GROMACS .gro file of C-alpha atoms in nm:
model
  248
    1MET     CA    1   0.000   0.000   0.000
    2VAL     CA    2   0.280   0.240   0.095
    3HIS     CA    3   0.478   0.148  -0.217
    4SER     CA    4   0.174   0.206  -0.440
    5TYR     CA    5   0.106   0.539  -0.269
    6ARG     CA    6   0.465   0.648  -0.331
    7ILE     CA    7   0.441   0.555  -0.700
    8ASP     CA    8   0.123   0.763  -0.730
    9ARG     CA    9   0.290   1.066  -0.574
   10VAL     CA   10   0.601   1.041  -0.792
   11SER     CA   11   0.384   0.999  -1.102
   12ALA     CA   12   0.188   1.313  -1.013
   13VAL     CA   13   0.506   1.516  -0.962
   14ASP     CA   14   0.659   1.389  -1.287
   15ALA     CA   15   0.346   1.492  -1.479
   16CYS     CA   16   0.333   1.840  -1.327
   17ARG     CA   17   0.443   2.106  -1.576
   18TRP     CA   18   0.599   2.312  -1.295
   19SER     CA   19   0.829   2.029  -1.188
   20THR     CA   20   1.161   1.951  -1.356
   21LEU     CA   21   1.278   1.659  -1.143
   22SER     CA   22   1.130   1.422  -0.885
   23VAL     CA   23   1.352   1.246  -0.631
   24PRO     CA   24   1.189   0.947  -0.459
   25TYR     CA   25   1.288   0.837  -0.106
   26ALA     CA   26   1.383   1.188   0.002
   27PRO     CA   27   1.479   1.219   0.373
   28TYR     CA   28   1.193   1.327   0.600
   29VAL     CA   29   1.416   1.584   0.770
   30THR     CA   30   1.558   1.809   0.499
   31SER     CA   31   1.928   1.890   0.527
   32LEU     CA   32   2.128   2.162   0.352
   33PRO     CA   33   2.380   1.924   0.184
   34TRP     CA   34   2.095   1.718   0.041
   35ILE     CA   35   1.911   2.006  -0.131
   36SER     CA   36   2.239   2.163  -0.243
   37HIS     CA   37   2.334   1.832  -0.408
   38TYR     CA   38   2.034   1.870  -0.639
   39GLY     CA   39   2.100   2.235  -0.713
   40CYS     CA   40   1.814   2.363  -0.499
   41TYR     CA   41   1.857   2.686  -0.308
   42TYR     CA   42   1.510   2.719  -0.153
   43VAL     CA   43   1.276   2.466   0.002
   44VAL     CA   44   0.908   2.552  -0.052
   45HIS     CA   45   0.635   2.408   0.167
   46GLY     CA   46   0.276   2.468   0.270
   47ASP     CA   47   0.185   2.669   0.577
   48ASP     CA   48   0.116   2.360   0.790
   49ILE     CA   49   0.364   2.235   1.051
   50THR     CA   50   0.560   1.916   0.980
   51SER     CA   51   0.747   1.750   1.267
   52ASP     CA   52   0.978   1.449   1.295
   53SER     CA   53   0.949   1.161   1.545
   54SER     CA   54   1.108   1.381   1.812
   55GLY     CA   55   0.856   1.657   1.762
   56GLU     CA   56   1.109   1.890   1.601
   57ASP     CA   57   1.054   2.089   1.284
   58CYS     CA   58   1.154   1.886   0.977
   59TYR     CA   59   1.277   2.203   0.805
   60ARG     CA   60   1.469   2.357   1.095
   61TYR     CA   61   1.805   2.343   0.915
   62VAL     CA   62   1.692   2.514   0.595
   63LYS     CA   63   1.490   2.767   0.797
   64ALA     CA   64   1.797   2.856   1.002
   65ALA     CA   65   1.990   2.911   0.678
   66GLY     CA   66   1.719   3.140   0.536
   67ARG     CA   67   1.645   2.896   0.255
   68PHE     CA   68   1.280   2.817   0.331
   69LEU     CA   69   0.973   2.968   0.163
   70VAL     CA   70   0.612   2.925   0.271
   71VAL     CA   71   0.312   2.906   0.038
   72LYS     CA   72  -0.054   2.877   0.131
   73ARG     CA   73  -0.215   2.539   0.084
   74THR     CA   74  -0.468   2.517  -0.198
   75PRO     CA   75  -0.821   2.579  -0.066
   76GLY     CA   76  -1.070   2.299  -0.118
   77ILE     CA   77  -0.801   2.030  -0.159
   78SER     CA   78  -0.771   1.838   0.165
   79THR     CA   79  -0.702   1.465   0.200
   80THR     CA   80  -0.905   1.459   0.520
   81ASP     CA   81  -1.203   1.621   0.347
   82LEU     CA   82  -1.179   1.390   0.046
   83VAL     CA   83  -1.171   1.075   0.259
   84GLY     CA   84  -1.460   1.208   0.468
   85ARG     CA   85  -1.670   1.271   0.158
   86MET     CA   86  -1.612   0.916   0.036
   87LEU     CA   87  -1.692   0.755   0.370
   88LEU     CA   88  -2.001   0.965   0.436
   89CYS     CA   89  -2.114   0.974   0.070
   90THR     CA   90  -2.197   1.344   0.107
   91ARG     CA   91  -2.309   1.559  -0.184
   92THR     CA   92  -2.301   1.902  -0.025
   93HIS     CA   93  -1.975   1.985  -0.202
   94PHE     CA   94  -2.107   1.909  -0.552
   95ILE     CA   95  -2.099   2.184  -0.812
   96LYS     CA   96  -2.412   2.176  -1.028
   97SER     CA   97  -2.301   2.462  -1.254
   98LEU     CA   98  -1.943   2.585  -1.274
   99THR     CA   99  -2.043   2.912  -1.438
  100ARG     CA  100  -2.298   2.982  -1.164
  101MET     CA  101  -2.043   2.888  -0.900
  102LEU     CA  102  -1.787   3.128  -1.045
  103ALA     CA  103  -2.049   3.403  -1.064
  104GLY     CA  104  -2.136   3.357  -0.697
  105ASP     CA  105  -2.488   3.235  -0.772
  106GLU     CA  106  -2.426   2.886  -0.635
  107GLY     CA  107  -2.257   2.758  -0.321
  108PHE     CA  108  -2.278   2.816   0.051
  109GLY     CA  109  -2.276   3.125   0.268
  110SER     CA  110  -2.399   3.476   0.205
  111ALA     CA  111  -2.407   3.640  -0.137
  112GLN     CA  112  -2.083   3.820  -0.053
  113GLU     CA  113  -1.913   3.499   0.057
  114ARG     CA  114  -2.024   3.315  -0.256
  115LYS     CA  115  -1.898   3.601  -0.473
  116LYS     CA  116  -1.562   3.595  -0.298
  117ALA     CA  117  -1.537   3.216  -0.335
  118GLY     CA  118  -1.617   3.242  -0.707
  119ILE     CA  119  -1.349   3.506  -0.765
  120GLU     CA  120  -1.089   3.298  -0.580
  121MET     CA  121  -1.183   2.983  -0.773
  122MET     CA  122  -1.155   3.165  -1.106
  123GLN     CA  123  -0.810   3.293  -1.008
  124ARG     CA  124  -0.697   2.938  -0.928
  125ILE     CA  125  -0.819   2.824  -1.271
  126ARG     CA  126  -0.613   3.102  -1.431
  127ASP     CA  127  -0.308   3.009  -1.225
  128TYR     CA  128  -0.336   2.640  -1.317
  129ALA     CA  129  -0.367   2.734  -1.685
  130THR     CA  130  -0.024   2.899  -1.702
  131ASP     CA  131   0.274   2.746  -1.883
  132GLU     CA  132   0.576   2.581  -1.720
  133THR     CA  133   0.708   2.921  -1.608
  134GLY     CA  134   0.386   3.001  -1.425
  135LEU     CA  135   0.388   3.344  -1.587
  136LYS     CA  136   0.276   3.293  -1.947
  137PRO     CA  137  -0.045   3.149  -2.098
  138GLY     CA  138  -0.064   2.771  -2.114
  139PRO     CA  139  -0.371   2.556  -2.189
  140GLU     CA  140  -0.694   2.718  -2.296
  141VAL     CA  141  -0.995   2.669  -2.068
  142TRP     CA  142  -1.347   2.665  -2.209
  143SER     CA  143  -1.688   2.596  -2.060
  144TRP     CA  144  -1.997   2.450  -2.224
  145SER     CA  145  -2.335   2.377  -2.075
  146THR     CA  146  -2.638   2.197  -2.201
  147SER     CA  147  -2.989   2.116  -2.089
  148LYS     CA  148  -3.069   1.830  -1.853
  149PRO     CA  149  -3.248   1.621  -2.120
  150THR     CA  150  -2.935   1.629  -2.336
  151ASN     CA  151  -2.716   1.531  -2.041
  152GLY     CA  152  -2.930   1.222  -2.000
  153ASP     CA  153  -2.925   1.116  -2.364
  154HIS     CA  154  -2.589   1.070  -2.535
  155ALA     CA  155  -2.759   1.039  -2.876
  156THR     CA  156  -2.931   1.379  -2.864
  157GLU     CA  157  -2.757   1.677  -3.023
  158GLU     CA  158  -2.810   2.030  -2.904
  159VAL     CA  159  -2.655   2.352  -3.031
  160ARG     CA  160  -2.493   2.549  -2.750
  161THR     CA  161  -2.236   2.826  -2.724
  162TYR     CA  162  -1.887   2.766  -2.592
  163SER     CA  163  -1.743   3.026  -2.358
  164ARG     CA  164  -1.370   3.084  -2.322
  165MET     CA  165  -1.278   3.115  -1.954
  166VAL     CA  166  -0.900   3.145  -1.990
  167GLU     CA  167  -0.715   3.241  -2.306
  168GLY     CA  168  -0.412   3.026  -2.381
  169LYS     CA  169  -0.231   2.834  -2.651
  170GLY     CA  170  -0.466   2.699  -2.916
  171PRO     CA  171  -0.403   2.428  -3.177
  172LYS     CA  172  -0.109   2.475  -3.413
  173PRO     CA  173  -0.126   2.420  -3.790
  174GLY     CA  174  -0.103   2.052  -3.876
  175GLN     CA  175  -0.187   1.924  -3.529
  176ARG     CA  176  -0.451   1.655  -3.494
  177ILE     CA  177  -0.721   1.765  -3.249
  178VAL     CA  178  -0.801   1.481  -3.010
  179TYR     CA  179  -1.088   1.489  -2.760
  180VAL     CA  180  -1.105   1.275  -2.447
  181ASP     CA  181  -1.347   1.317  -2.161
  182GLY     CA  182  -1.424   1.195  -1.813
  183GLY     CA  183  -1.497   1.292  -1.456
  184PHE     CA  184  -1.130   1.296  -1.350
  185ASP     CA  185  -1.242   1.273  -0.987
  186LEU     CA  186  -0.954   1.239  -0.739
  187PHE     CA  187  -0.703   1.286  -1.021
  188SER     CA  188  -0.457   0.998  -0.987
  189SER     CA  189  -0.169   0.820  -1.158
  190GLY     CA  190  -0.431   0.622  -1.354
  191HIS     CA  191  -0.565   0.939  -1.513
  192ILE     CA  192  -0.209   1.055  -1.583
  193GLU     CA  193  -0.123   0.726  -1.751
  194PHE     CA  194  -0.442   0.740  -1.958
  195LEU     CA  195  -0.350   1.084  -2.096
  196ARG     CA  196   0.009   0.969  -2.148
  197GLN     CA  197  -0.111   0.674  -2.355
  198VAL     CA  198  -0.330   0.907  -2.564
  199MET     CA  199  -0.028   1.123  -2.642
  200LYS     CA  200   0.186   0.814  -2.708
  201ALA     CA  201  -0.067   0.683  -2.961
  202GLU     CA  202  -0.067   1.021  -3.137
  203GLU     CA  203   0.313   1.022  -3.147
  204VAL     CA  204   0.306   0.686  -3.325
  205ILE     CA  205   0.065   0.828  -3.584
  206GLY     CA  206   0.287   1.134  -3.619
  207GLN     CA  207   0.594   0.918  -3.665
  208LYS     CA  208   0.431   0.730  -3.953
  209ALA     CA  209   0.319   1.057  -4.111
  210GLY     CA  210   0.673   1.199  -4.106
  211TRP     CA  211   0.606   1.456  -3.831
  212TYR     CA  212   0.944   1.400  -3.669
  213ASN     CA  213   1.149   1.416  -3.987
  214ALA     CA  214   1.430   1.672  -3.975
  215GLU     CA  215   1.285   1.870  -4.267
  216ALA     CA  216   0.935   1.882  -4.114
  217LYS     CA  217   1.075   1.996  -3.780
  218LYS     CA  218   1.287   2.263  -3.947
  219GLN     CA  219   0.984   2.389  -4.141
  220ARG     CA  220   0.775   2.422  -3.822
  221ILE     CA  221   1.049   2.618  -3.650
  222THR     CA  222   1.089   2.842  -3.956
  223ASP     CA  223   0.716   2.906  -3.988
  224HIS     CA  224   0.618   2.925  -3.621
  225ARG     CA  225   0.948   2.986  -3.438
  226GLU     CA  226   0.895   2.674  -3.230
  227ASP     CA  227   0.844   2.302  -3.257
  228PHE     CA  228   0.538   2.130  -3.116
  229SER     CA  229   0.375   1.790  -3.079
  230PRO     CA  230   0.164   1.627  -3.351
  231ALA     CA  231  -0.156   1.642  -3.144
  232TYR     CA  232  -0.357   1.899  -2.952
  233ILE     CA  233  -0.540   1.709  -2.680
  234ILE     CA  234  -0.862   1.848  -2.535
  235ALA     CA  235  -0.974   1.701  -2.204
  236GLY     CA  236  -1.346   1.741  -2.138
  237ILE     CA  237  -1.434   1.735  -1.768
  238HIS     CA  238  -1.792   1.649  -1.673
  239ASP     CA  239  -1.954   1.832  -1.386
  240ASP     CA  240  -2.097   1.661  -1.079
  241GLU     CA  241  -2.453   1.666  -1.212
  242VAL     CA  242  -2.361   1.470  -1.525
  243ILE     CA  243  -2.147   1.223  -1.330
  244ASN     CA  244  -2.426   1.162  -1.079
  245TYR     CA  245  -2.681   1.109  -1.355
  246TRP     CA  246  -2.480   0.828  -1.512
  247LYS     CA  247  -2.317   0.677  -1.203
  248GLY     CA  248  -2.592   0.739  -0.948
   0.00000   0.00000   0.00000
């Protein structure tokens, strides 16, 4: 169980665009020689307290050296809360409409509290949609809603308008546009591997089509000043209402 959990965590770090290297089996108490060995100057951690078996701060050495930075933990993402929701089978946290949630028209608390929660959630979406530098646009984020009858019938078509929530990098000329969808609840190493396999399959198709030939690569760099993958993958994420309709 512990080994599987460690694999999941390493897989998640490896897939994160803001991570350049993952080092499994890191010491629980962080020492200066260890982080310096990997070329790290600062240690960044959440604002919760982490102690060793003696009750001492695990980051006391890097803190004393002035090489420790604190960031706030992401609101709404708590292992304790997630486990509690699964055990109690609660539905109070479900989002029926993301657009209404972001507008402050859905959720808990007063109108002012809902508005504040919507603004903060939208900012997190923007932050997560940045590129590997965290400063420039990355993936585009769109929303699309439909009527309840259409949600319950996969054979029914309905014309609706897409709404761009975050502007980012769109498809490049020549890229195959691939759509995959799902609930992506409790995003895990299984979801990561699924998306990796999708990209791997597209790379095989690109290889056969000559995408990786030296001349084709040179032409892309000449025309677009950068090289890019043969596929633009769009991940559709269903909301809680759709998931509950099909899964109960």
